[in-house]
Every structure is written in C-alpha cells, then in structure tokens.
C-alpha cells in the first residue's frame, strides 16, 4: 500500500502545513462563509463542531497517510486562510484528486494559485504521481481560471451531477498530467 505523508511546504507568502486542533475556529470561519461554499457540494458549516470533525478526519488521514491535507497559512501572520487537499488516491494509476478553498477575504491576491502550485509540485515530485484531477461547478469562473493558469485542461462536462443549495449543479472535469506541469514555461 502506498503512503501519502503531509509535509510542511513554504512558498514566498504561504506555509502549507498539516491541520491542528487549534485551527478549528479559523477553519470554521472559512467554511461557514456562504460565498466560499457557493459551488461546493455542501452547505455552509453552522457550528465549530464541523471544523473539529474535519480536523479529526485530517488527523486520521495523517496517521494512515491516506490523504494529504494542508492548511493554507499566511507566512507573515500565521493566520489559517484555507485548505488544499490531495485525496482519492489511486496508487496503481499514480493519480489523485485535488480540492481547495480560500477565505473570501483573501480572494484575488494569487494565494490559491500559489498554494495549489506548491501542493501540485509536491504531488508530482514528492509522491511521484502522474495525474491530478479536479471537478468544479462551471459557474465558478475564478476556480476555472486558477486551474487553467496552472496547466489543467478541461476534459469533460457532467450535467446535473450534484444537488446542492436546493438546485441541480453541473460539473466540469479538469486534468493535469505531470508532463503538462513539466512543460510549463
């Protein structure tokens, strides 16, 4: 069985690190914001207990080395402002899925691209993966732009895949091959 440890990664403005119990309030602030979860397949969190449960799952995944779950922390303040997760690993095929969220107060500053680039670099170099997949709501243009800037390519469209926030929602599937990543300028 393959193992997927979660290291600490540093970028010019961010630290990506494993979540810890004291992150609960900050994590709750991210995922209780309706703007952040607008295109997620879940409702906004309504209590800090949701964050505590998410952190407990992350701690389990760290022990089992079954998923890579990063908290996105601002290097200059130490504030947790989001998450990046590598999950649904298929070891035989050297692929996984990626998910991410960033506090709405930090949108538009390049943090998502910076954090994803670090996580993707780790996936390809540190974990020797060949493919990373993402699925997003096609109405989420900001997320699509981030993925496409990082070299992801649109690979499919699935109408009415999710029922979320009282409506059916479509999905656009994206894929990033290691060779696409390595061919970037």
Coordinates of C-alpha atoms in Angstrom, one line a residue:
X1 CA 0.0 0.0 0.0
X2 CA 1.3 3.4 -0.9
X3 CA 1.6 6.1 1.8
X4 CA 0.9 9.8 1.4
X5 CA 2.6 11.9 4.1
X6 CA 1.6 15.6 4.6
X7 CA 4.8 17.6 4.9
X8 CA 5.1 21.4 5.6
X9 CA 5.7 23.4 2.4
X10 CA 6.7 27.0 2.1
X11 CA 6.1 29.5 -0.7
X12 CA 7.1 33.2 -0.8
X13 CA 3.9 34.2 1.0
X14 CA 2.4 31.0 2.4
X15 CA 3.0 28.0 4.6
X16 CA 1.1 24.8 3.7
X17 CA 1.1 22.6 6.8
X18 CA -1.0 19.8 8.5
X19 CA -4.1 21.0 10.3
X20 CA -4.0 21.0 14.1
X21 CA -6.8 21.1 16.7
X22 CA -6.3 24.8 17.3
X23 CA -7.2 25.6 13.7
X24 CA -10.9 24.9 14.4
X25 CA -12.1 28.5 14.7
X26 CA -10.2 29.7 11.6
X27 CA -11.3 26.6 9.6
X28 CA -14.9 27.3 10.7
X29 CA -14.6 30.9 9.5
X30 CA -13.6 29.7 6.0
X31 CA -16.3 27.0 5.6
X32 CA -19.2 28.9 7.3
X33 CA -19.0 31.6 4.6
X34 CA -21.7 31.1 2.0
X35 CA -19.5 32.7 -0.6
X36 CA -16.8 30.1 -0.1
X37 CA -19.1 27.1 -0.3
X38 CA -21.4 28.5 -3.0
X39 CA -20.0 26.0 -5.6
X40 CA -19.3 23.2 -3.1
X41 CA -21.4 20.1 -2.7
X42 CA -22.1 21.0 0.9
X43 CA -23.9 23.7 2.8
X44 CA -22.1 26.3 4.9
X45 CA -20.9 25.0 8.3
X46 CA -23.2 26.1 11.1
X47 CA -21.0 25.4 14.1
X48 CA -17.4 24.9 15.0
X49 CA -18.1 21.2 15.6
X50 CA -18.0 20.8 11.8
X51 CA -14.4 22.1 11.8
X52 CA -13.5 19.9 14.7
X53 CA -14.8 16.9 12.8
X54 CA -12.9 17.9 9.7
X55 CA -9.7 18.3 11.7
X56 CA -10.3 14.8 13.3
X57 CA -10.6 13.3 9.9
X58 CA -7.5 15.1 8.8
X59 CA -5.6 13.8 11.8
X60 CA -6.8 10.2 11.0
X61 CA -5.6 10.7 7.4
X62 CA -2.2 11.9 8.6
X63 CA -1.8 8.8 10.8
X64 CA -2.9 6.5 8.0
X65 CA -1.0 8.5 5.4
X66 CA -4.1 8.1 3.2
X67 CA -4.7 11.7 2.1
X68 CA -2.6 14.9 2.0
X69 CA -4.5 17.7 3.8
X70 CA -2.8 21.1 4.0
X71 CA -3.9 24.2 5.9
X72 CA -3.0 27.3 4.0
X73 CA -1.4 29.8 6.4
X74 CA -0.2 33.3 5.7
X75 CA 3.6 33.3 6.3
X76 CA 3.7 36.8 7.7
X77 CA 0.8 36.5 10.2
X78 CA 0.4 32.8 10.8
X79 CA -3.4 33.0 10.0
X80 CA -5.0 30.0 8.5
X81 CA -6.9 31.1 5.4
X82 CA -7.8 27.9 3.6
X83 CA -7.1 24.4 2.7
X84 CA -5.7 22.3 -0.1
X85 CA -6.3 18.5 -0.2
X86 CA -4.9 15.7 -2.3
X87 CA -7.3 12.8 -1.9
X88 CA -8.9 9.8 -3.6
X89 CA -5.5 8.4 -4.5
X90 CA -5.4 5.6 -7.0
X91 CA -1.8 4.2 -6.4
X92 CA -1.8 1.8 -9.3
X93 CA -2.6 4.6 -11.7
X94 CA -0.5 7.2 -9.9
X95 CA -3.3 9.7 -9.7
X96 CA -5.4 11.6 -7.2
X97 CA -8.0 14.4 -6.9
X98 CA -7.4 17.9 -5.6
X99 CA -9.7 20.2 -3.7
X100 CA -9.2 23.6 -2.2
X101 CA -10.9 26.5 -0.5
X102 CA -9.8 30.0 0.4
X103 CA -11.4 32.5 2.8
X104 CA -13.3 35.1 0.7
X105 CA -11.4 38.0 2.2
X106 CA -8.2 36.7 0.6
X107 CA -9.6 36.1 -2.9
X108 CA -8.0 37.9 -5.9
X109 CA -4.5 38.0 -4.4
X110 CA -3.0 34.9 -6.0
X111 CA -3.0 32.8 -2.8
X112 CA -5.0 30.0 -4.4
X113 CA -2.6 29.7 -7.3
X114 CA 0.4 29.8 -5.0
X115 CA -0.9 27.2 -2.7
X116 CA -2.1 24.9 -5.4
X117 CA 1.3 25.2 -7.2
X118 CA 3.1 24.1 -4.1
X119 CA 0.7 21.1 -3.5
X120 CA 0.9 20.1 -7.2
X121 CA 4.7 20.3 -7.1
X122 CA 4.7 18.0 -4.1
X123 CA 2.3 15.6 -5.7
X124 CA 4.4 15.2 -8.8
X125 CA 7.8 15.4 -7.3
X126 CA 7.4 14.1 -3.8
X127 CA 4.7 11.5 -4.4
X128 CA 5.6 10.6 -8.0
X129 CA 2.1 11.0 -9.3
X130 CA 1.3 11.2 -13.0
X131 CA -2.2 12.8 -12.9
X132 CA -4.2 15.1 -10.8
X133 CA -8.0 15.6 -11.3
X134 CA -10.3 18.4 -10.2
X135 CA -14.1 18.9 -10.7
X136 CA -15.7 22.3 -10.4
X137 CA -19.0 23.9 -11.0
X138 CA -18.8 25.6 -14.4
X139 CA -20.3 28.8 -13.0
X140 CA -17.1 29.1 -10.8
X141 CA -15.1 31.1 -13.2
X142 CA -12.4 32.1 -10.7
X143 CA -11.7 28.5 -9.8
X144 CA -11.6 27.6 -13.5
X145 CA -9.1 30.4 -14.2
X146 CA -6.8 29.2 -11.3
X147 CA -6.8 25.6 -12.6
X148 CA -6.2 26.7 -16.2
X149 CA -3.3 29.0 -15.2
X150 CA -1.7 26.0 -13.5
X151 CA -2.0 23.9 -16.7
X152 CA -5.1 21.9 -16.0
X153 CA -7.1 21.1 -19.1
X154 CA -10.9 20.7 -19.4
X155 CA -11.7 17.1 -20.1
X156 CA -15.4 16.6 -19.6
X157 CA -18.8 18.0 -18.7
X158 CA -21.3 16.3 -16.5
X159 CA -24.8 18.0 -16.3
X160 CA -26.7 17.9 -13.1
X161 CA -24.1 15.8 -11.2
X162 CA -24.8 17.4 -7.7
X163 CA -27.8 18.6 -5.8
X164 CA -26.6 21.4 -3.7
X165 CA -28.1 24.6 -2.2
X166 CA -31.5 23.5 -3.4
X167 CA -30.6 23.1 -7.1
X168 CA -29.0 20.7 -9.5
X169 CA -25.4 21.7 -10.4
X170 CA -23.2 20.7 -13.3
X171 CA -19.6 19.7 -13.1
X172 CA -16.6 20.4 -15.4
X173 CA -13.8 17.9 -15.0
X174 CA -10.2 19.0 -15.3
X175 CA -7.0 17.0 -15.5
X176 CA -3.3 17.8 -15.1
X177 CA -0.7 15.4 -16.3
X178 CA 2.8 15.6 -14.9
X179 CA 4.1 16.2 -18.5
X180 CA 1.8 19.3 -18.8
X181 CA 3.2 20.5 -15.5
X182 CA 6.8 19.9 -16.6
X183 CA 6.2 21.7 -19.9
X184 CA 5.1 25.0 -18.3
X185 CA 7.3 27.9 -19.1

